[in-house]
Coordinates of C-alpha atoms in Angstrom, one line a residue:
Chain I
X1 CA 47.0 -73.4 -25.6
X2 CA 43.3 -74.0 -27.3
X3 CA 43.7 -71.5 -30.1
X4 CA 42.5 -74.1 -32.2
X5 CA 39.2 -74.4 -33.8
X6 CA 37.8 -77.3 -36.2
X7 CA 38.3 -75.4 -39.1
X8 CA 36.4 -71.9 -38.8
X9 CA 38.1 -68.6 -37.8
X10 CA 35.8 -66.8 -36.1
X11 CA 35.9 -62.5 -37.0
X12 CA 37.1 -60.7 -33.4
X13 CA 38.4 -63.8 -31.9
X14 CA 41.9 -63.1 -29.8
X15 CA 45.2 -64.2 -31.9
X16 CA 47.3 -64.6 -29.1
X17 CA 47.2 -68.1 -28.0
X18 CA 44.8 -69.4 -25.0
X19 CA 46.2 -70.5 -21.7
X20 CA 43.4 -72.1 -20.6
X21 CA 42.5 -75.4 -20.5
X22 CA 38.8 -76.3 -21.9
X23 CA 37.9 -79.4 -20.4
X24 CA 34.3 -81.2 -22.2
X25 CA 32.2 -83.9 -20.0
X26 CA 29.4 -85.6 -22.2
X27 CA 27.1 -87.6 -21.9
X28 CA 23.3 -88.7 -22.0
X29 CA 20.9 -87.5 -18.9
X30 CA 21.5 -90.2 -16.4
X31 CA 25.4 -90.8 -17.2
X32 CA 26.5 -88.7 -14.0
X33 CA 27.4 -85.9 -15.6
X34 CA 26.8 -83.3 -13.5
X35 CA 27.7 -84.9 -10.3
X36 CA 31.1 -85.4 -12.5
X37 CA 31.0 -82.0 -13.4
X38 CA 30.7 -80.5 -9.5
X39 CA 32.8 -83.6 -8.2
X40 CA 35.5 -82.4 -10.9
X41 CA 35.0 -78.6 -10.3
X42 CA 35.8 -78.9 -6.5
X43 CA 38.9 -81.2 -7.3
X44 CA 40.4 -78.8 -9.4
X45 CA 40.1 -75.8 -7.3
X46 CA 41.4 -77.6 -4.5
X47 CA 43.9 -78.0 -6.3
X48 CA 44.6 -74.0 -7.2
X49 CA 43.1 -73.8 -10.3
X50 CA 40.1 -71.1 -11.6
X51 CA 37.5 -73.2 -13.0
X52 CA 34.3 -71.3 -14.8
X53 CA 31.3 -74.1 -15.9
X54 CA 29.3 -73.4 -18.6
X55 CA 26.9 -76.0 -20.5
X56 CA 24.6 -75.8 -22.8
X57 CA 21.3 -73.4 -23.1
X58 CA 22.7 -71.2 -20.3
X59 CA 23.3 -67.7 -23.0
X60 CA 21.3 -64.5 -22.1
X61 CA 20.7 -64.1 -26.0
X62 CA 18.4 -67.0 -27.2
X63 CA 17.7 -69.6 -24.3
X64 CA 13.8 -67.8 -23.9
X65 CA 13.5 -68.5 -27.2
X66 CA 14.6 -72.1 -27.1
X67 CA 12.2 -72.6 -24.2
X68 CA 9.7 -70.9 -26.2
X69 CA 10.0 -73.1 -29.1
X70 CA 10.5 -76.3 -26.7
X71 CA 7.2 -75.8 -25.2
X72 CA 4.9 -74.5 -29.0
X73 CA 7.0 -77.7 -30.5
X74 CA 7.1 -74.7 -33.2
X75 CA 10.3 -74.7 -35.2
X76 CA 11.2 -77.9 -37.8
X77 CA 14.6 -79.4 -37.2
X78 CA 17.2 -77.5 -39.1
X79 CA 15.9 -74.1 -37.7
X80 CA 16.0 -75.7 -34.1
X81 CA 19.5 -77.1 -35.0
X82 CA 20.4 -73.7 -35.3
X83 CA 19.0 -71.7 -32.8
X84 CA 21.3 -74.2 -30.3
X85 CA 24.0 -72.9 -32.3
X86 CA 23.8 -69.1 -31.7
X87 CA 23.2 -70.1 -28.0
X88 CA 26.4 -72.3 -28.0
X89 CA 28.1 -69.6 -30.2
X90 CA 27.4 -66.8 -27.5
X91 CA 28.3 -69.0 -24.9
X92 CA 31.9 -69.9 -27.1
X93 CA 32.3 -65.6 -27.5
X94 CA 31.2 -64.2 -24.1
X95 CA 31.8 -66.9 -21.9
X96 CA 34.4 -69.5 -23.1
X97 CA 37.2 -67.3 -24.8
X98 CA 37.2 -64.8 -22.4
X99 CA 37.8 -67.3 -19.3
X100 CA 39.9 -69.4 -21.7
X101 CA 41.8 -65.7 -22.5
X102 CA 42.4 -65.3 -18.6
X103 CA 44.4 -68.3 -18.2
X104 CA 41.2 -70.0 -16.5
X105 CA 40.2 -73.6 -16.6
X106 CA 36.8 -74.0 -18.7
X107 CA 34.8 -76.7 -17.6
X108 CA 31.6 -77.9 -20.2
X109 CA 29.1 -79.5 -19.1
X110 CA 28.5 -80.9 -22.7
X111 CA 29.3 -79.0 -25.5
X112 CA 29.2 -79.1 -29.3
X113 CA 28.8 -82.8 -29.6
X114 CA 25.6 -83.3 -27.8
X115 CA 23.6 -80.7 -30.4
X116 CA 25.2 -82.3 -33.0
X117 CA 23.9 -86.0 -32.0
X118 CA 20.5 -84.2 -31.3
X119 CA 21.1 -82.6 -34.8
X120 CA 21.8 -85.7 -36.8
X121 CA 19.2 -87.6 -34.8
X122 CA 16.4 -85.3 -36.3
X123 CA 17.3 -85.1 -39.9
X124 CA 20.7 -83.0 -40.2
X125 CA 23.8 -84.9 -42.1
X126 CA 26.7 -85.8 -40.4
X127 CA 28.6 -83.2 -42.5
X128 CA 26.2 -80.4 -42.1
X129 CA 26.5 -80.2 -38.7
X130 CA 30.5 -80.8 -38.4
X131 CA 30.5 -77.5 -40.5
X132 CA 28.1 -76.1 -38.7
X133 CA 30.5 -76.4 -35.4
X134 CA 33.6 -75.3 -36.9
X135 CA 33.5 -72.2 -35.4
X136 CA 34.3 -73.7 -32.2
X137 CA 37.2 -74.4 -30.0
X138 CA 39.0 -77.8 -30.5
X139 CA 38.7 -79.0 -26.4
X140 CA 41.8 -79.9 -24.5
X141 CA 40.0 -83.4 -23.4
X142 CA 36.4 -84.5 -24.1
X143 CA 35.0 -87.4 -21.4
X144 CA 32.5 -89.1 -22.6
X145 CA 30.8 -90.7 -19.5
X146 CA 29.2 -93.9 -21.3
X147 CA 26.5 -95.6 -19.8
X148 CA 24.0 -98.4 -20.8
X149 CA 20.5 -97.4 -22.0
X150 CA 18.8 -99.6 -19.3
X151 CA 21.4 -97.5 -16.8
X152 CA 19.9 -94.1 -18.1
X153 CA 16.9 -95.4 -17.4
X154 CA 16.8 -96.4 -14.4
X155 CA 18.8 -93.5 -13.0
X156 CA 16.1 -91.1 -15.0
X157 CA 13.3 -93.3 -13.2
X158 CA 14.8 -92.7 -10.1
X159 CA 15.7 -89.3 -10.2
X160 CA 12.1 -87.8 -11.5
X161 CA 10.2 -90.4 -11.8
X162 CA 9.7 -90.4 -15.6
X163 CA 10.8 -90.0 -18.7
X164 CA 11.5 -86.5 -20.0
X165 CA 10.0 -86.0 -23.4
X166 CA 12.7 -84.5 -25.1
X167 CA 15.3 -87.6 -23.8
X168 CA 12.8 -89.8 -25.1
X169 CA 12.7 -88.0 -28.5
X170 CA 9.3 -88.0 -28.2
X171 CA 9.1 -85.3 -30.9
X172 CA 10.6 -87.6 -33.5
X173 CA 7.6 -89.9 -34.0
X174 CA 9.7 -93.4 -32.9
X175 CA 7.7 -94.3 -31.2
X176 CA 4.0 -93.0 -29.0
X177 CA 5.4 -95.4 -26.0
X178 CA 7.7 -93.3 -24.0
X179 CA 9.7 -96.1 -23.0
X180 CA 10.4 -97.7 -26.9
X181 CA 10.6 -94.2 -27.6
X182 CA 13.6 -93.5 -25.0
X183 CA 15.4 -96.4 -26.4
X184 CA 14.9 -95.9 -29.7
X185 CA 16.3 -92.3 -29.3
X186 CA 19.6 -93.5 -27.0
X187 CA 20.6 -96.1 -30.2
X188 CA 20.5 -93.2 -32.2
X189 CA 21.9 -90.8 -30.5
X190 CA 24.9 -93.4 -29.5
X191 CA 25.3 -94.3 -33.0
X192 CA 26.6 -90.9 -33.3
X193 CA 28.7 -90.6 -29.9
X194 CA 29.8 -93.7 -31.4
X195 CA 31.4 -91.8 -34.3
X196 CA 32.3 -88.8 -32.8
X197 CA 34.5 -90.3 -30.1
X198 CA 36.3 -92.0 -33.4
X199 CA 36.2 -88.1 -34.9
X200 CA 37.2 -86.2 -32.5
X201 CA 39.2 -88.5 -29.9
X202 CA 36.9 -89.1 -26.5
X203 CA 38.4 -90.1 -23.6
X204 CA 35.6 -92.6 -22.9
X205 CA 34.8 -93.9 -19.2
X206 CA 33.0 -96.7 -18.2
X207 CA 29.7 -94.7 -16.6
X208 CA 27.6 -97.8 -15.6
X209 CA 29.8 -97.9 -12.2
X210 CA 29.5 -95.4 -9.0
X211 CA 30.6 -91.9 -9.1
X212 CA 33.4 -92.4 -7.3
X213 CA 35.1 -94.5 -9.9
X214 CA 33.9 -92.6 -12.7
X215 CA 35.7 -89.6 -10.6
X216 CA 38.7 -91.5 -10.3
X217 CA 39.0 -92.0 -14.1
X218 CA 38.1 -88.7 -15.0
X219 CA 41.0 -87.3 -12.6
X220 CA 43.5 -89.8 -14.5
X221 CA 42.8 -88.0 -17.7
X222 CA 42.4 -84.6 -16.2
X223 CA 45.5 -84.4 -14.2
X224 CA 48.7 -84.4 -16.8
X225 CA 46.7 -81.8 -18.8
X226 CA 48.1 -79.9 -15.7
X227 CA 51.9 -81.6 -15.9
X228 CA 50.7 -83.1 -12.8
X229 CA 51.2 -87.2 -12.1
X230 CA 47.5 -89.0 -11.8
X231 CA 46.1 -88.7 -8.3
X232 CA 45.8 -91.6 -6.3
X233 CA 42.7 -93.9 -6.7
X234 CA 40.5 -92.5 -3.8
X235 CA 38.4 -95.6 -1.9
X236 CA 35.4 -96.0 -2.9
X237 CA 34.0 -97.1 0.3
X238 CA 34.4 -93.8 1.8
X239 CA 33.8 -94.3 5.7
X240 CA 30.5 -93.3 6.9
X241 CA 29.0 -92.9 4.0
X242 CA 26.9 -95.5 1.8
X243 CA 29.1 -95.5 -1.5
X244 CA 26.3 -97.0 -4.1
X245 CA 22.8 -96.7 -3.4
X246 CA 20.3 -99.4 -3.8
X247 CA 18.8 -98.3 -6.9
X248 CA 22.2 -97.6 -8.5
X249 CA 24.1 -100.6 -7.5
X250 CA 21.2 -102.8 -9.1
X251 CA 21.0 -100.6 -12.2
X252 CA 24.8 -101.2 -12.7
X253 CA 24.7 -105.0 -12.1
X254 CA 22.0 -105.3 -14.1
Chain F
X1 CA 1.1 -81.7 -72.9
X2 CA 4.9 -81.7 -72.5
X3 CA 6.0 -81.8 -68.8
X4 CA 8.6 -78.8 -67.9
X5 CA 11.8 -79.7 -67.6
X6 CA 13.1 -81.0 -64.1
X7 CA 14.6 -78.3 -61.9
X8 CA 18.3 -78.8 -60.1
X9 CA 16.1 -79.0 -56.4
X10 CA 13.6 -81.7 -57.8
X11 CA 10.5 -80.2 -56.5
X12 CA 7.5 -79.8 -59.2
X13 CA 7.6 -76.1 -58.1
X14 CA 10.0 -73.1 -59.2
X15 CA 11.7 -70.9 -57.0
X16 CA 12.4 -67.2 -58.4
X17 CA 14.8 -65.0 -56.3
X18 CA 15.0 -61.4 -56.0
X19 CA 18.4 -60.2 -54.6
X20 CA 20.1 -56.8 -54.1
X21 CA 20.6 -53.5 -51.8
X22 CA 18.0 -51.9 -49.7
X23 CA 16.4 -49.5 -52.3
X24 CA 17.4 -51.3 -55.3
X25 CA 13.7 -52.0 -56.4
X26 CA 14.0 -55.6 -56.5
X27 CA 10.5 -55.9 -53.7
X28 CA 8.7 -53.4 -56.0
X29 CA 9.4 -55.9 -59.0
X30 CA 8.6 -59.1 -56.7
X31 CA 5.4 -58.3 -56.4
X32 CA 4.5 -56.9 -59.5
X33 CA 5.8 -60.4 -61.0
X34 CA 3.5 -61.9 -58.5
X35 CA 0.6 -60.0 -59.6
X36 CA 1.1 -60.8 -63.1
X37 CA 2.0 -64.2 -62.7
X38 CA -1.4 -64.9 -60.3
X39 CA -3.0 -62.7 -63.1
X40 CA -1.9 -65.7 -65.8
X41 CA -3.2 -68.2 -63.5
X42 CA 0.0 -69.7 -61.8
X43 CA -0.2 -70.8 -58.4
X44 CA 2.2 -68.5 -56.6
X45 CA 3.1 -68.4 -53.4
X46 CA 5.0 -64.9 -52.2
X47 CA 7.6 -64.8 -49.5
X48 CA 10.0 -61.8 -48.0
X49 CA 12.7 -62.4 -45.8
X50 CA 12.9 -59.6 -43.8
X51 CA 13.4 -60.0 -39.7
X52 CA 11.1 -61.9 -38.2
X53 CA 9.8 -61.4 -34.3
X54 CA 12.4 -64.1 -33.7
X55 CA 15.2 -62.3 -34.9
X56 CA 14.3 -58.7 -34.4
X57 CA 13.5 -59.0 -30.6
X58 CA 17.2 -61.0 -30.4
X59 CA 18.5 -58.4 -31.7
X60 CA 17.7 -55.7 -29.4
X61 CA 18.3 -57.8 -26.4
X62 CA 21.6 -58.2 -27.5
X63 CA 22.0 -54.7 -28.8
X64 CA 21.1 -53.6 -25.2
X65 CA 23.6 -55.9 -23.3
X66 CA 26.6 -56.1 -26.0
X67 CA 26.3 -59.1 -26.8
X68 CA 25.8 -59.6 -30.8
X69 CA 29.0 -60.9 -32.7
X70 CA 29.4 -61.1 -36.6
X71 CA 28.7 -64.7 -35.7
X72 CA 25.7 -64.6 -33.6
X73 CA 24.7 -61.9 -35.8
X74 CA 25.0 -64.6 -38.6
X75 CA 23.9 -67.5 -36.7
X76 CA 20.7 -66.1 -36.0
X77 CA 19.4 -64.9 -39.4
X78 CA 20.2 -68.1 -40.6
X79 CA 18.0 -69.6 -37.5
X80 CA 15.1 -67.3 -39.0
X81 CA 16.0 -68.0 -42.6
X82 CA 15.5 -72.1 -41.9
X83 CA 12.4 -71.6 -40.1
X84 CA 11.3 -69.5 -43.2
X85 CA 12.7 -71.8 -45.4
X86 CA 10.6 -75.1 -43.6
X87 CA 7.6 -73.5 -43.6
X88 CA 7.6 -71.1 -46.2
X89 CA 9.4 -72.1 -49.2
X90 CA 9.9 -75.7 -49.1
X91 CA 6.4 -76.7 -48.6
X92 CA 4.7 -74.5 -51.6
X93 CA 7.8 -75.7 -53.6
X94 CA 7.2 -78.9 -53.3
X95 CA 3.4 -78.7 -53.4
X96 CA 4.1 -77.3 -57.2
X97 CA 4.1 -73.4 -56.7
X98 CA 5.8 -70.8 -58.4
X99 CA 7.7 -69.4 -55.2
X100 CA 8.3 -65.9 -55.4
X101 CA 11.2 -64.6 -52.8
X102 CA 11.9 -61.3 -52.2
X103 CA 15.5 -62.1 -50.6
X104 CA 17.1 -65.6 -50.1
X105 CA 20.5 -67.2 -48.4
X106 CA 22.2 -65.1 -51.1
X107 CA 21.6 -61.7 -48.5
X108 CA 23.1 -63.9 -45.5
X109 CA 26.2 -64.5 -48.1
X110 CA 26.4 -61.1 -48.9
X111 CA 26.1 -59.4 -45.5
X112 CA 28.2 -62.2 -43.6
X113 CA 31.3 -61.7 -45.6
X114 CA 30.7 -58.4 -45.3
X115 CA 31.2 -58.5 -41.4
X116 CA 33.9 -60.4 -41.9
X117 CA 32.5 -64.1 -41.5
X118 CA 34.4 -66.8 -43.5
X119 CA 32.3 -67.5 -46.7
X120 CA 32.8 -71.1 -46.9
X121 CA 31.5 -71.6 -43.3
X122 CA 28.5 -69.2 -44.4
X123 CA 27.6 -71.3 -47.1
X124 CA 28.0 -74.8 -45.8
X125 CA 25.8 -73.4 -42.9
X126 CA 22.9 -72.8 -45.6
X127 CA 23.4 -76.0 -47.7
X128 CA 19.7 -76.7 -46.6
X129 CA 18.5 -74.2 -49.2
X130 CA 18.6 -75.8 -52.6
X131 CA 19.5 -73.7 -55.7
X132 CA 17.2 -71.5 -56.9
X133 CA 16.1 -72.0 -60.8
X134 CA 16.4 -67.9 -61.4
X135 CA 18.3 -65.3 -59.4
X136 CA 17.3 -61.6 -60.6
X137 CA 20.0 -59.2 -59.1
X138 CA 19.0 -56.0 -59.3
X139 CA 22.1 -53.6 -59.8
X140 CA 22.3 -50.1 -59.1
X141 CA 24.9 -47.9 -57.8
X142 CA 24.7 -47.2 -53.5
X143 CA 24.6 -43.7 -54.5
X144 CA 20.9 -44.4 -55.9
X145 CA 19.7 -46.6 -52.8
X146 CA 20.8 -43.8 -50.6
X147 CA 19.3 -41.1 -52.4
X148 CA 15.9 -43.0 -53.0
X149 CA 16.0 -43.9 -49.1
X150 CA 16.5 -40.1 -48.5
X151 CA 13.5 -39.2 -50.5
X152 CA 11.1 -42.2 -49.7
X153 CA 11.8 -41.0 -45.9
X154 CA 12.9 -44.4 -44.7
X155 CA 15.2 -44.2 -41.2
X156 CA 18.4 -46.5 -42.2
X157 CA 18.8 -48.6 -39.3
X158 CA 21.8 -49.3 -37.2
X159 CA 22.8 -52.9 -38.6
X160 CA 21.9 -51.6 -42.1
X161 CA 24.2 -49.1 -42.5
X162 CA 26.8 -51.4 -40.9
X163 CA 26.9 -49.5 -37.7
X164 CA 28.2 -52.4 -35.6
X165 CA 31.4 -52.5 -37.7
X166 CA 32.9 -48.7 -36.6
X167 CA 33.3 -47.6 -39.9
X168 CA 31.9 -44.5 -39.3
X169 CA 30.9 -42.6 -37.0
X170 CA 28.3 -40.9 -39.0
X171 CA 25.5 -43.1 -39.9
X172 CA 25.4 -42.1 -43.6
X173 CA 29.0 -42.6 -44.3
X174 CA 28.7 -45.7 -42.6
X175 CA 25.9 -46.5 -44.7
X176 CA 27.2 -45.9 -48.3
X177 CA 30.6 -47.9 -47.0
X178 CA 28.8 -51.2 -45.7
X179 CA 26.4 -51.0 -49.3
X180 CA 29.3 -50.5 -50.8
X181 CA 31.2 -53.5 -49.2
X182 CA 27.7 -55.6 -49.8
X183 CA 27.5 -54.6 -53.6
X184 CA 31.1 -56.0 -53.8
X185 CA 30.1 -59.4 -52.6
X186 CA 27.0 -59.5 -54.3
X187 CA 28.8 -58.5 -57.4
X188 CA 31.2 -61.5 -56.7
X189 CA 27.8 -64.0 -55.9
X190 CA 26.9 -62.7 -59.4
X191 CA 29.3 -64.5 -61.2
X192 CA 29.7 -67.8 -59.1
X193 CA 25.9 -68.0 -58.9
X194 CA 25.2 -66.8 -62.4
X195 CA 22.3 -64.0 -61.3
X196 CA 20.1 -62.9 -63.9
X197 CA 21.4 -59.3 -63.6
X198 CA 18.5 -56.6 -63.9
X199 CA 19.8 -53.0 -64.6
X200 CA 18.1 -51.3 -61.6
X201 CA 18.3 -47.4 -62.9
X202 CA 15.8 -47.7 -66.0
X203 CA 12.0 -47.3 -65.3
X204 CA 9.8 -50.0 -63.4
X205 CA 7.8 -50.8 -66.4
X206 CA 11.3 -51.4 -68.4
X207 CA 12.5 -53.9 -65.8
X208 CA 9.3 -55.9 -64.9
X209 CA 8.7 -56.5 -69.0
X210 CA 12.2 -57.5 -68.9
X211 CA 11.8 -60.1 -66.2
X212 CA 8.4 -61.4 -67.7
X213 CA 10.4 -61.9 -70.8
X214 CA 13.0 -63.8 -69.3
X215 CA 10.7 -65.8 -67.6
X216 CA 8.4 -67.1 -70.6
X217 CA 10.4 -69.8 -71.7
X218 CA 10.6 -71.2 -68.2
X219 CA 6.7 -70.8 -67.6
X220 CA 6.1 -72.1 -71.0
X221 CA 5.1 -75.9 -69.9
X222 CA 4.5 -74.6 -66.2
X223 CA 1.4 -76.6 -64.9
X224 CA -1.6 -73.6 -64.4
X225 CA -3.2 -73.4 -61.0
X226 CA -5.5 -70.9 -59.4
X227 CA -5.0 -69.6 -55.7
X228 CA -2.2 -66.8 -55.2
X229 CA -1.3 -67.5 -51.6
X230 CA 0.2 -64.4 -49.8
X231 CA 3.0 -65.2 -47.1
X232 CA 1.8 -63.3 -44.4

């Protein structure tokens, strides 16, 4: 049924509707996306359904080339705005459509909304980059797993031990303390998740709990895109198992 | 000394824009305006848009594995036209150059409608680019960029004569239709963009004096320097 894009017809794109059902999870680094994601995946096909993930950087065509330019710090904001878009673009053509086309369940580990934040963040207007991404495919539900700054950092703390550059948005000058700089970046960047769920209608969940319960919201949206009723809320004191770890539960009560 | 006249992008510098088909003389005339203009003590700066490392070695990746769309296709030239444009144009410009550009967004309009991308969405994609304060569009019939091509012994390239499109299956038919479908569009840019339009068939001496011409009253009050910089 996604045979709907924001606003731009793309030449070569199928006519015929889409039966599948494109299904967005955003979110900073640190929300729990990608345990989402996988959690989500392996629900679904349990439940019969053909699920291909896709996310961002992941096209044969330009992702060298983003590395490249990640690593030389070469390439001044528009032009690096834009080389994200031919890699979401050949991700949308070669990847997207034709899973979409064959009835399959897409499954986006972000998508158009995270390189517009990063976009806007470094320069680009709010308009420039909506037109920019009208090309692509109006999603059947967009998650946006919202989490706390101090929770994103604490979980990035935990998980490598620093702070990435690029989450900290080192390269926009905020600030030469990693850590001012990381928040800085987050309040901008969720200033414009901030408008974009108003925009483009995100089913936001609370992402400062355990996965479990983000899970559990996630299926409540995710289940009547299928016709089905909500599955039940699974425990979250799974037996054997230590539901929250230390870190995590500390980060979230904080 | 009177101060020249504000342009539309509010830089101290001009931009001058040379646009039309392969073979339609408007690089011969680019730099020979350069020359002149260094010659008369203007700081120039000189840039082409012609595929960058960037673009080129995209391209033949995705030539190899199938992969280039009418939207990649687009997507990426305008990727190399931004970095061109933030570190080529915009900083001379606004440094006080004259900026001399053999080729602007105006090609990406052209060639992206004629693949069949949506026009609006082309242009909102290049709003980045301010107006330029002269457009020369050089006109001459795609009969005369063929046969000049034919006789200078350039190979026409695959994208170039609009290969990817299956409008032939002959690469000079498929040529002379894709010029001709990019002269339409830059026919049509003409008049919503107001080109200066340069008759391309008379002599090279008769169209550079032309273009000097037209561009005295603009240089009139423009600010002398002394360096020509060459984009290389």
């Amino acid at each position: 049924m996604t045979d709907r894009t924001y606003g731009t017809r793309l030449p070569g794109m199928p006519t015929e509707p889409l039966s599948g059902k494109l299904v967005v999870i955003e979110g900073a680094d640190g929300s729990g996306r990608s345990t989402e994601v996988a959690l989500l995946k392996s629900w679904l096909e349990v439940e019969g359904h053909a699920v291909v993930d896709t996310g961002l950087r992941r096209s044969d065509l330009v992702s060298a080339e983003i590395d490249r330019a990640k690593q030389g710090h070469t390439f001044g904001g528009t032009t690096m705005a834009l080389l994200y878009a031919v890699d979401f673009a050949d991700q949308l053509e070669n990847k997207i459509v034709p899973a979409l086309s064959a009835g399959s369940t897409v499954l986006a580990d972000r998508y158009i909304y995270t390189l517009m934040a990063r976009a806007i963040a470094r320069g680009a207007s709010r308009e420039w980059a909506r037109e920019l991404y009208g090309f692509a495919l109006r999603p059947d539900l967009v998650v946006f797993l919202d989490a706390r700054p101090e929770i994103l950092l604490h979980r990035a703390i935990a998980k490598y031990g620093s702070l990435d550059y690029w989450e900290s948005g080192m390269d926009l000058y905020l600030s030469k303390d990693f850590f001012e700089s990381f928040f800085l970046y987050q309040e901008r960047l969720s200033r414009e998740f901030e408008w974009m769920a108003r925009e483009y209608g995100f089913r936001r969940i609370d992402a400062n709990r355990v996965p479990e319960q983000v899970h559990a919201d996630v299926q409540r949206h995710v289940a009547p895109l299928y016709g089905a009723r909500a599955p039940p809320i699974p425990s979250v004191q799974a037996p054997g198992r230590p539901p929250v770890s230390r870190g995590r539960r500390k980060a979230a009560s904080a | 000394m009177p101060e020249p006249s504000p342009a539309p992008h509010g830089f101290p510098g001009r931009l001058l824009v040379f646009e039309g088909l392969d073979g339609s003389g408007k690089s011969t005339q680019a730099a020979l305006l350069g020359k002149w203009l260094q010659a008369r003590g203007y700081r120039v700066f000189f840039t082409e848009w012609n595929s960058s490392e960037l673009v080129s070695k995209t391209i033949r990746r995705g030539k190899k594995k199938n992969l280039l769309t009418a939207t990649t296709f687009s997507l990426l030239h305008a990727t190399d036209f931004a970095d061109r444009f933030e570190r080529r144009i915009l900083p001379p410009l606004r440094a006080g150059y004259l900026v001399v550009s053999d080729r602007y967004a105006y090609t990406a309009f052209a060639r992206d409608a004629a693949r069949g991308c949506a026009p609006e969405w082309v242009r909102s994609i290049y709003a980045f680019a301010p107006q330029p304060d002269r457009v020369f569009y050089f006109r001459v019939p795609v009969q005369v960029t063929l046969k000049r091509k034919i006789a200078s012994r350039q190979k026409i390239n695959y994208y170039e004569a609009g290969m990817d499109l299956g409008l032939s299956d002959d690469l000079y038919e498929s040529y002379e239709r894709f010029q001709t479908r990019l002269k339409q569009e830059y026919e049509r840019l003409a008049e919503t963009d107001r080109f200066t339009i340069v008759d391309s068939t008379r002599s090279v001496e008769e169209i550079q004096s032309e273009i000097r011409e037209n561009l005295r009253p603009m240089l009139e009050h423009f600010p002398t320097g002394e360096r020509l910089v060459h984009d290389r």
